[in-house]
PDB file of C-alpha atoms and ligand atoms in Angstrom:
ATOM      1  CA  MET A   1      24.287  -2.875  16.866  1.00 48.00           C
ATOM      2  CA  SER A   2      21.462  -0.800  15.860  1.00 52.00           C
ATOM      3  CA  ASP A   3      18.869  -2.453  13.192  1.00 62.00           C
ATOM      4  CA  ARG A   4      17.697   0.625  12.004  1.00 70.00           C
ATOM      5  CA  HIS A   5      17.290   1.818   8.552  1.00 75.00           C
ATOM      6  CA  SER A   6      20.209   4.020   7.645  1.00 81.00           C
ATOM      7  CA  GLU A   7      19.394   7.253   5.671  1.00 86.00           C
ATOM      8  CA  PRO A   8      18.941   6.463   1.794  1.00 87.00           C
ATOM      9  CA  LYS A   9      20.667   7.488  -0.683  1.00 89.00           C
ATOM     10  CA  PRO A  10      19.245   9.103  -3.857  1.00 89.00           C
ATOM     11  CA  THR A  11      18.369   5.954  -6.526  1.00 95.00           C
ATOM     12  CA  ALA A  12      16.954   6.404 -10.940  1.00 97.00           C
ATOM     13  CA  THR A  13      13.129   5.890  -8.878  1.00 97.00           C
ATOM     14  CA  TYR A  14      14.118   8.945  -6.082  1.00 96.00           C
ATOM     15  CA  ASP A  15      15.920  10.871  -9.304  1.00 96.00           C
ATOM     16  CA  GLU A  16      12.261   9.910 -11.916  1.00 98.00           C
ATOM     17  CA  VAL A  17      10.011  10.787  -9.345  1.00 98.00           C
ATOM     18  CA  MET A  18      11.640  13.522  -8.590  1.00 97.00           C
ATOM     19  CA  SER A  19      11.650  14.932 -12.680  1.00 98.00           C
ATOM     20  CA  ALA A  20       8.117  13.716 -13.342  1.00 98.00           C
ATOM     21  CA  ASN A  21       6.724  16.207 -10.045  1.00 98.00           C
ATOM     22  CA  SER A  22       8.845  18.542 -11.837  1.00 98.00           C
ATOM     23  CA  ASP A  23       7.376  18.284 -14.773  1.00 98.00           C
ATOM     24  CA  TYR A  24       3.733  18.160 -13.806  1.00 98.00           C
ATOM     25  CA  ALA A  25       4.167  21.060 -11.397  1.00 98.00           C
ATOM     26  CA  THR A  26       5.398  23.548 -14.043  1.00 98.00           C
ATOM     27  CA  SER A  27       1.742  22.459 -15.867  1.00 97.00           C
ATOM     28  CA  PHE A  28      -0.081  23.068 -12.658  1.00 98.00           C
ATOM     29  CA  GLY A  29      -2.592  25.882 -14.233  1.00 96.00           C
ATOM     30  CA  ASP A  30      -4.949  26.624 -10.466  1.00 97.00           C
ATOM     31  CA  LYS A  31      -5.399  23.589  -9.236  1.00 97.00           C
ATOM     32  CA  GLY A  32      -3.053  25.409  -6.714  1.00 97.00           C
ATOM     33  CA  ASP A  33      -6.963  26.954  -5.191  1.00 97.00           C
ATOM     34  CA  LEU A  34      -8.973  23.784  -5.423  1.00 98.00           C
ATOM     35  CA  ALA A  35     -11.139  23.329  -2.747  1.00 97.00           C
ATOM     36  CA  LEU A  36     -10.570  20.631   0.242  1.00 98.00           C
ATOM     37  CA  PRO A  37     -13.425  18.705   0.104  1.00 98.00           C
ATOM     38  CA  PRO A  38     -13.993  16.112  -3.030  1.00 98.00           C
ATOM     39  CA  ALA A  39     -15.619  17.937  -6.018  1.00 98.00           C
ATOM     40  CA  ARG A  40     -18.247  15.024  -6.808  1.00 98.00           C
ATOM     41  CA  GLY A  41     -18.887  13.623  -3.750  1.00 98.00           C
ATOM     42  CA  PHE A  42     -18.073  10.572  -3.303  1.00 98.00           C
ATOM     43  CA  ALA A  43     -14.814   8.066  -2.059  1.00 98.00           C
ATOM     44  CA  ILE A  44     -13.712   4.909  -4.120  1.00 98.00           C
ATOM     45  CA  LEU A  45     -11.889   1.974  -1.540  1.00 98.00           C
ATOM     46  CA  THR A  46      -9.996  -0.081  -3.304  1.00 98.00           C
ATOM     47  CA  CYS A  47      -6.152  -1.887  -4.270  1.00 98.00           C
ATOM     48  CA  MET A  48      -2.873  -0.386  -4.094  1.00 98.00           C
ATOM     49  CA  ASP A  49      -2.225  -2.696  -7.198  1.00 98.00           C
ATOM     50  CA  ALA A  50      -0.220  -1.090  -9.953  1.00 98.00           C
ATOM     51  CA  ARG A  51      -2.232  -1.967 -12.404  1.00 98.00           C
ATOM     52  CA  LEU A  52      -5.617   0.092 -11.058  1.00 98.00           C
ATOM     53  CA  ASP A  53      -5.138   3.149 -12.151  1.00 98.00           C
ATOM     54  CA  PRO A  54      -8.544   4.851  -9.875  1.00 98.00           C
ATOM     55  CA  ALA A  55      -7.976   8.184 -11.475  1.00 98.00           C
ATOM     56  CA  LYS A  56      -8.421   7.218 -15.277  1.00 98.00           C
ATOM     57  CA  TYR A  57     -11.319   3.673 -14.466  1.00 98.00           C
ATOM     58  CA  ALA A  58     -13.551   6.092 -12.655  1.00 98.00           C
ATOM     59  CA  GLY A  59     -12.518   9.223 -14.665  1.00 98.00           C
ATOM     60  CA  LEU A  60     -11.569  11.335 -11.577  1.00 98.00           C
ATOM     61  CA  ALA A  61      -9.268  14.680 -12.224  1.00 98.00           C
ATOM     62  CA  GLU A  62      -7.638  16.161  -9.015  1.00 98.00           C
ATOM     63  CA  GLY A  63     -10.166  17.607  -6.228  1.00 98.00           C
ATOM     64  CA  ASP A  64     -12.235  15.594  -7.183  1.00 98.00           C
ATOM     65  CA  ALA A  65     -12.878  12.700  -4.957  1.00 98.00           C
ATOM     66  CA  HIS A  66     -11.083  10.647  -2.018  1.00 98.00           C
ATOM     67  CA  VAL A  67      -9.341   7.518  -3.234  1.00 98.00           C
ATOM     68  CA  ILE A  68      -8.558   5.562  -0.402  1.00 98.00           C
ATOM     69  CA  ARG A  69      -6.214   1.868  -0.739  1.00 98.00           C
ATOM     70  CA  ASN A  70      -4.672  -0.529   0.869  1.00 98.00           C
ATOM     71  CA  ALA A  71      -3.713  -4.505  -0.485  1.00 98.00           C
ATOM     72  CA  GLY A  72      -6.921  -5.765  -1.382  1.00 98.00           C
ATOM     73  CA  GLY A  73      -8.223  -2.854  -0.831  1.00 98.00           C
ATOM     74  CA  ARG A  74     -10.188  -3.901   2.283  1.00 98.00           C
ATOM     75  CA  ALA A  75     -12.121  -2.252   4.439  1.00 98.00           C
ATOM     76  CA  SER A  76      -9.639  -2.563   7.801  1.00 98.00           C
ATOM     77  CA  ASP A  77     -10.467  -0.644  10.779  1.00 97.00           C
ATOM     78  CA  ASP A  78      -7.958   1.996   9.079  1.00 98.00           C
ATOM     79  CA  ALA A  79     -10.096   2.248   5.770  1.00 98.00           C
ATOM     80  CA  ILE A  80     -12.874   2.612   7.239  1.00 98.00           C
ATOM     81  CA  ARG A  81     -11.003   5.690   9.538  1.00 98.00           C
ATOM     82  CA  SER A  82     -10.579   6.864   6.969  1.00 98.00           C
ATOM     83  CA  LEU A  83     -14.277   6.517   5.038  1.00 98.00           C
ATOM     84  CA  VAL A  84     -15.919   8.378   7.818  1.00 98.00           C
ATOM     85  CA  ILE A  85     -13.633  11.259   7.561  1.00 98.00           C
ATOM     86  CA  SER A  86     -14.479  11.624   4.112  1.00 98.00           C
ATOM     87  CA  HIS A  87     -17.760  11.462   4.953  1.00 98.00           C
ATOM     88  CA  LYS A  88     -17.980  14.091   8.414  1.00 98.00           C
ATOM     89  CA  LEU A  89     -15.981  16.798   7.621  1.00 98.00           C
ATOM     90  CA  LEU A  90     -15.673  16.152   3.790  1.00 98.00           C
ATOM     91  CA  GLY A  91     -18.976  15.380   3.080  1.00 98.00           C
ATOM     92  CA  THR A  92     -19.415  12.527   0.934  1.00 98.00           C
ATOM     93  CA  LYS A  93     -22.165  11.288   0.156  1.00 98.00           C
ATOM     94  CA  GLU A  94     -21.677   7.945  -2.344  1.00 98.00           C
ATOM     95  CA  TRP A  95     -18.545   5.256  -1.373  1.00 98.00           C
ATOM     96  CA  PHE A  96     -17.365   2.809  -3.948  1.00 98.00           C
ATOM     97  CA  VAL A  97     -15.148  -0.826  -3.054  1.00 98.00           C
ATOM     98  CA  ILE A  98     -13.555  -1.717  -5.324  1.00 98.00           C
ATOM     99  CA  HIS A  99     -11.296  -5.219  -5.375  1.00 98.00           C
ATOM    100  CA  HIS A 100     -10.017  -6.353  -9.039  1.00 98.00           C
ATOM    101  CA  THR A 101      -9.517  -9.265 -10.502  1.00 98.00           C
ATOM    102  CA  ASP A 102      -5.659 -11.720 -10.486  1.00 97.00           C
ATOM    103  CA  CYS A 103      -5.510  -9.588  -6.260  1.00 98.00           C
ATOM    104  CA  GLY A 104      -1.913 -10.797  -4.801  1.00 96.00           C
ATOM    105  CA  MET A 105      -4.563 -11.209  -1.702  1.00 97.00           C
ATOM    106  CA  LEU A 106      -6.239 -14.765  -3.855  1.00 96.00           C
ATOM    107  CA  LEU A 107      -2.074 -15.797  -2.861  1.00 96.00           C
ATOM    108  CA  PHE A 108      -1.746 -16.189   0.077  1.00 96.00           C
ATOM    109  CA  ASP A 109      -2.896 -16.728   3.612  1.00 96.00           C
ATOM    110  CA  GLY A 110      -2.237 -15.101   7.080  1.00 96.00           C
ATOM    111  CA  ASN A 111      -0.186 -18.290   8.845  1.00 96.00           C
ATOM    112  CA  THR A 112       2.345 -18.563   5.579  1.00 97.00           C
ATOM    113  CA  MET A 113       2.751 -14.559   5.277  1.00 97.00           C
ATOM    114  CA  ALA A 114       4.253 -14.847   8.674  1.00 97.00           C
ATOM    115  CA  GLY A 115       5.677 -17.735   8.675  1.00 97.00           C
ATOM    116  CA  LEU A 116       7.834 -16.142   5.092  1.00 97.00           C
ATOM    117  CA  LEU A 117       8.328 -13.045   7.543  1.00 98.00           C
ATOM    118  CA  GLU A 118       9.525 -14.819  11.170  1.00 97.00           C
ATOM    119  CA  LYS A 119      12.242 -16.237   8.921  1.00 97.00           C
ATOM    120  CA  SER A 120      13.528 -13.708   6.192  1.00 97.00           C
ATOM    121  CA  ARG A 121      12.295  -9.887   5.862  1.00 97.00           C
ATOM    122  CA  ALA A 122      13.372  -9.534   2.193  1.00 97.00           C
ATOM    123  CA  THR A 123      11.663 -10.296  -0.791  1.00 97.00           C
ATOM    124  CA  ALA A 124      10.114 -13.498  -1.042  1.00 97.00           C
ATOM    125  CA  THR A 125       9.490 -15.430  -4.160  1.00 96.00           C
ATOM    126  CA  PHE A 126       6.339 -17.465  -5.507  1.00 95.00           C
ATOM    127  CA  ASP A 127       6.447 -20.082  -7.736  1.00 95.00           C
ATOM    128  CA  GLY A 128       3.013 -20.337  -9.164  1.00 91.00           C
ATOM    129  CA  THR A 129       2.494 -22.597  -6.240  1.00 91.00           C
ATOM    130  CA  LYS A 130       4.175 -21.033  -3.134  1.00 93.00           C
ATOM    131  CA  TRP A 131       5.902 -18.618  -1.637  1.00 96.00           C
ATOM    132  CA  ALA A 132       9.242 -19.052  -0.990  1.00 96.00           C
ATOM    133  CA  ASN A 133      12.014 -17.303   1.019  1.00 97.00           C
ATOM    134  CA  GLN A 134      15.483 -16.460  -1.070  1.00 95.00           C
ATOM    135  CA  LYS A 135      17.361 -16.419   2.820  1.00 92.00           C
ATOM    136  CA  GLU A 136      16.376 -17.638   5.845  1.00 93.00           C
ATOM    137  CA  GLU A 137      17.838 -14.126   8.165  1.00 94.00           C
ATOM    138  CA  GLY A 138      16.863 -11.464   9.463  1.00 95.00           C
ATOM    139  CA  GLY A 139      13.607 -12.435  10.385  1.00 96.00           C
ATOM    140  CA  SER A 140      11.132 -11.516  12.486  1.00 97.00           C
ATOM    141  CA  PRO A 141       8.138 -12.678  14.403  1.00 97.00           C
ATOM    142  CA  GLU A 142       5.908  -9.810  14.639  1.00 97.00           C
ATOM    143  CA  GLY A 143       3.786 -11.219  11.791  1.00 97.00           C
ATOM    144  CA  HIS A 144       1.743 -13.547  13.267  1.00 97.00           C
ATOM    145  CA  HIS A 145       0.027 -10.418  14.777  1.00 97.00           C
ATOM    146  CA  MET A 146      -0.937  -8.939  11.787  1.00 96.00           C
ATOM    147  CA  ALA A 147      -3.771  -9.108  10.021  1.00 96.00           C
ATOM    148  CA  TRP A 148      -4.174  -9.044   6.147  1.00 98.00           C
ATOM    149  CA  LEU A 149      -7.169  -9.408   5.463  1.00 98.00           C
ATOM    150  CA  THR A 150      -6.506 -11.819   2.988  1.00 98.00           C
ATOM    151  CA  PHE A 151      -9.227 -13.800   0.953  1.00 97.00           C
ATOM    152  CA  THR A 152     -10.601 -17.117  -1.380  1.00 97.00           C
ATOM    153  CA  ASP A 153     -13.211 -15.298  -3.373  1.00 98.00           C
ATOM    154  CA  LEU A 154     -13.375 -12.341  -5.116  1.00 98.00           C
ATOM    155  CA  ALA A 155     -16.914 -11.264  -5.088  1.00 98.00           C
ATOM    156  CA  GLN A 156     -17.904 -12.119  -1.308  1.00 98.00           C
ATOM    157  CA  SER A 157     -14.344 -10.931   0.361  1.00 98.00           C
ATOM    158  CA  VAL A 158     -16.671  -7.094  -2.179  1.00 98.00           C
ATOM    159  CA  ARG A 159     -19.866  -8.115   0.209  1.00 98.00           C
ATOM    160  CA  ASP A 160     -17.710  -8.911   3.152  1.00 98.00           C
ATOM    161  CA  ASP A 161     -17.030  -5.384   2.904  1.00 98.00           C
ATOM    162  CA  VAL A 162     -19.684  -3.443   1.402  1.00 98.00           C
ATOM    163  CA  GLU A 163     -21.266  -5.236   4.521  1.00 98.00           C
ATOM    164  CA  ARG A 164     -18.817  -4.257   7.452  1.00 98.00           C
ATOM    165  CA  ILE A 165     -19.065  -0.895   5.912  1.00 98.00           C
ATOM    166  CA  ARG A 166     -22.541  -1.020   6.010  1.00 98.00           C
ATOM    167  CA  ASN A 167     -23.342  -2.222   9.774  1.00 97.00           C
ATOM    168  CA  HIS A 168     -20.511  -0.068  11.335  1.00 98.00           C
ATOM    169  CA  PRO A 169     -21.322   2.348  13.576  1.00 98.00           C
ATOM    170  CA  LEU A 170     -19.911   4.550  12.705  1.00 98.00           C
ATOM    171  CA  ALA A 171     -20.960   4.551   8.725  1.00 97.00           C
ATOM    172  CA  PRO A 172     -23.733   7.578   7.855  1.00 96.00           C
ATOM    173  CA  LYS A 173     -26.795   5.289   7.088  1.00 95.00           C
ATOM    174  CA  ASP A 174     -28.437   7.226   3.762  1.00 96.00           C
ATOM    175  CA  VAL A 175     -24.473   7.426   2.190  1.00 97.00           C
ATOM    176  CA  PRO A 176     -24.791   4.128  -0.817  1.00 98.00           C
ATOM    177  CA  VAL A 177     -22.264   1.728  -0.878  1.00 98.00           C
ATOM    178  CA  TRP A 178     -21.940   0.125  -3.850  1.00 98.00           C
ATOM    179  CA  GLY A 179     -19.415  -3.106  -4.758  1.00 98.00           C
ATOM    180  CA  PHE A 180     -17.385  -3.322  -8.181  1.00 98.00           C
ATOM    181  CA  ILE A 181     -15.303  -5.831  -9.067  1.00 98.00           C
ATOM    182  CA  TYR A 182     -12.420  -4.478 -11.745  1.00 98.00           C
ATOM    183  CA  ASP A 183     -11.474  -6.517 -14.308  1.00 98.00           C
ATOM    184  CA  CYS A 184      -7.656  -6.679 -15.187  1.00 98.00           C
ATOM    185  CA  GLY A 185      -8.209  -7.979 -18.027  1.00 98.00           C
ATOM    186  CA  THR A 186     -10.773  -5.055 -19.642  1.00 98.00           C
ATOM    187  CA  GLY A 187     -10.552  -2.251 -18.016  1.00 98.00           C
ATOM    188  CA  LYS A 188     -14.042  -3.006 -16.099  1.00 98.00           C
ATOM    189  CA  LEU A 189     -15.679  -2.323 -13.812  1.00 98.00           C
ATOM    190  CA  LEU A 190     -18.644  -5.201 -12.668  1.00 98.00           C
ATOM    191  CA  PRO A 191     -21.000  -4.770 -10.411  1.00 98.00           C
ATOM    192  CA  VAL A 192     -21.198  -7.205  -7.514  1.00 98.00           C
ATOM    193  CA  GLU A 193     -24.397  -8.825  -6.233  1.00 88.00           C
TER     194      GLU A 193
HETATM  195 ZN1  LIG B   1      -4.835  -6.554  -5.031  1.00 57.31          ZN
END
């Protein structure tokens, strides 16, 4: 039997997204005329956390800035690939690295993640202390070969990523790289020295 996914059927979420998009397109206005390069010339690297809305916390409209997101807002090779394209081909001149309080990346480490995945790919549960699989079937050892980029010290994770970006051989030396922690409790951006 093949282990490949079958074609999914539309779900309630699928319908909600399509409906919301239909409304959005109705009031799209003249945004079809926006230029490809970001008008305000900057890029944000931040976490995928659902509580963070960079457009709102940083005051962005369509066309303003690049927003690169991943789990943790980490300066992974792929995030750096995007930042380099953002500057080299699309002219951004300032970069913001924004991690946040209560980040899920503080709640596990790479070994835990790989161990969970080895037993099961289904969603695990967290009891406030540790993660557990509900069932142990259908796992894969591939997780042991991934860099999960977790961290234990939030401010240090921002410093590490700012440094990695600043020191990257493909990163321009004249682009300021700012580090911040977004406070999920207040909505404020706190600079990291
Ligand atoms: Zn996060």
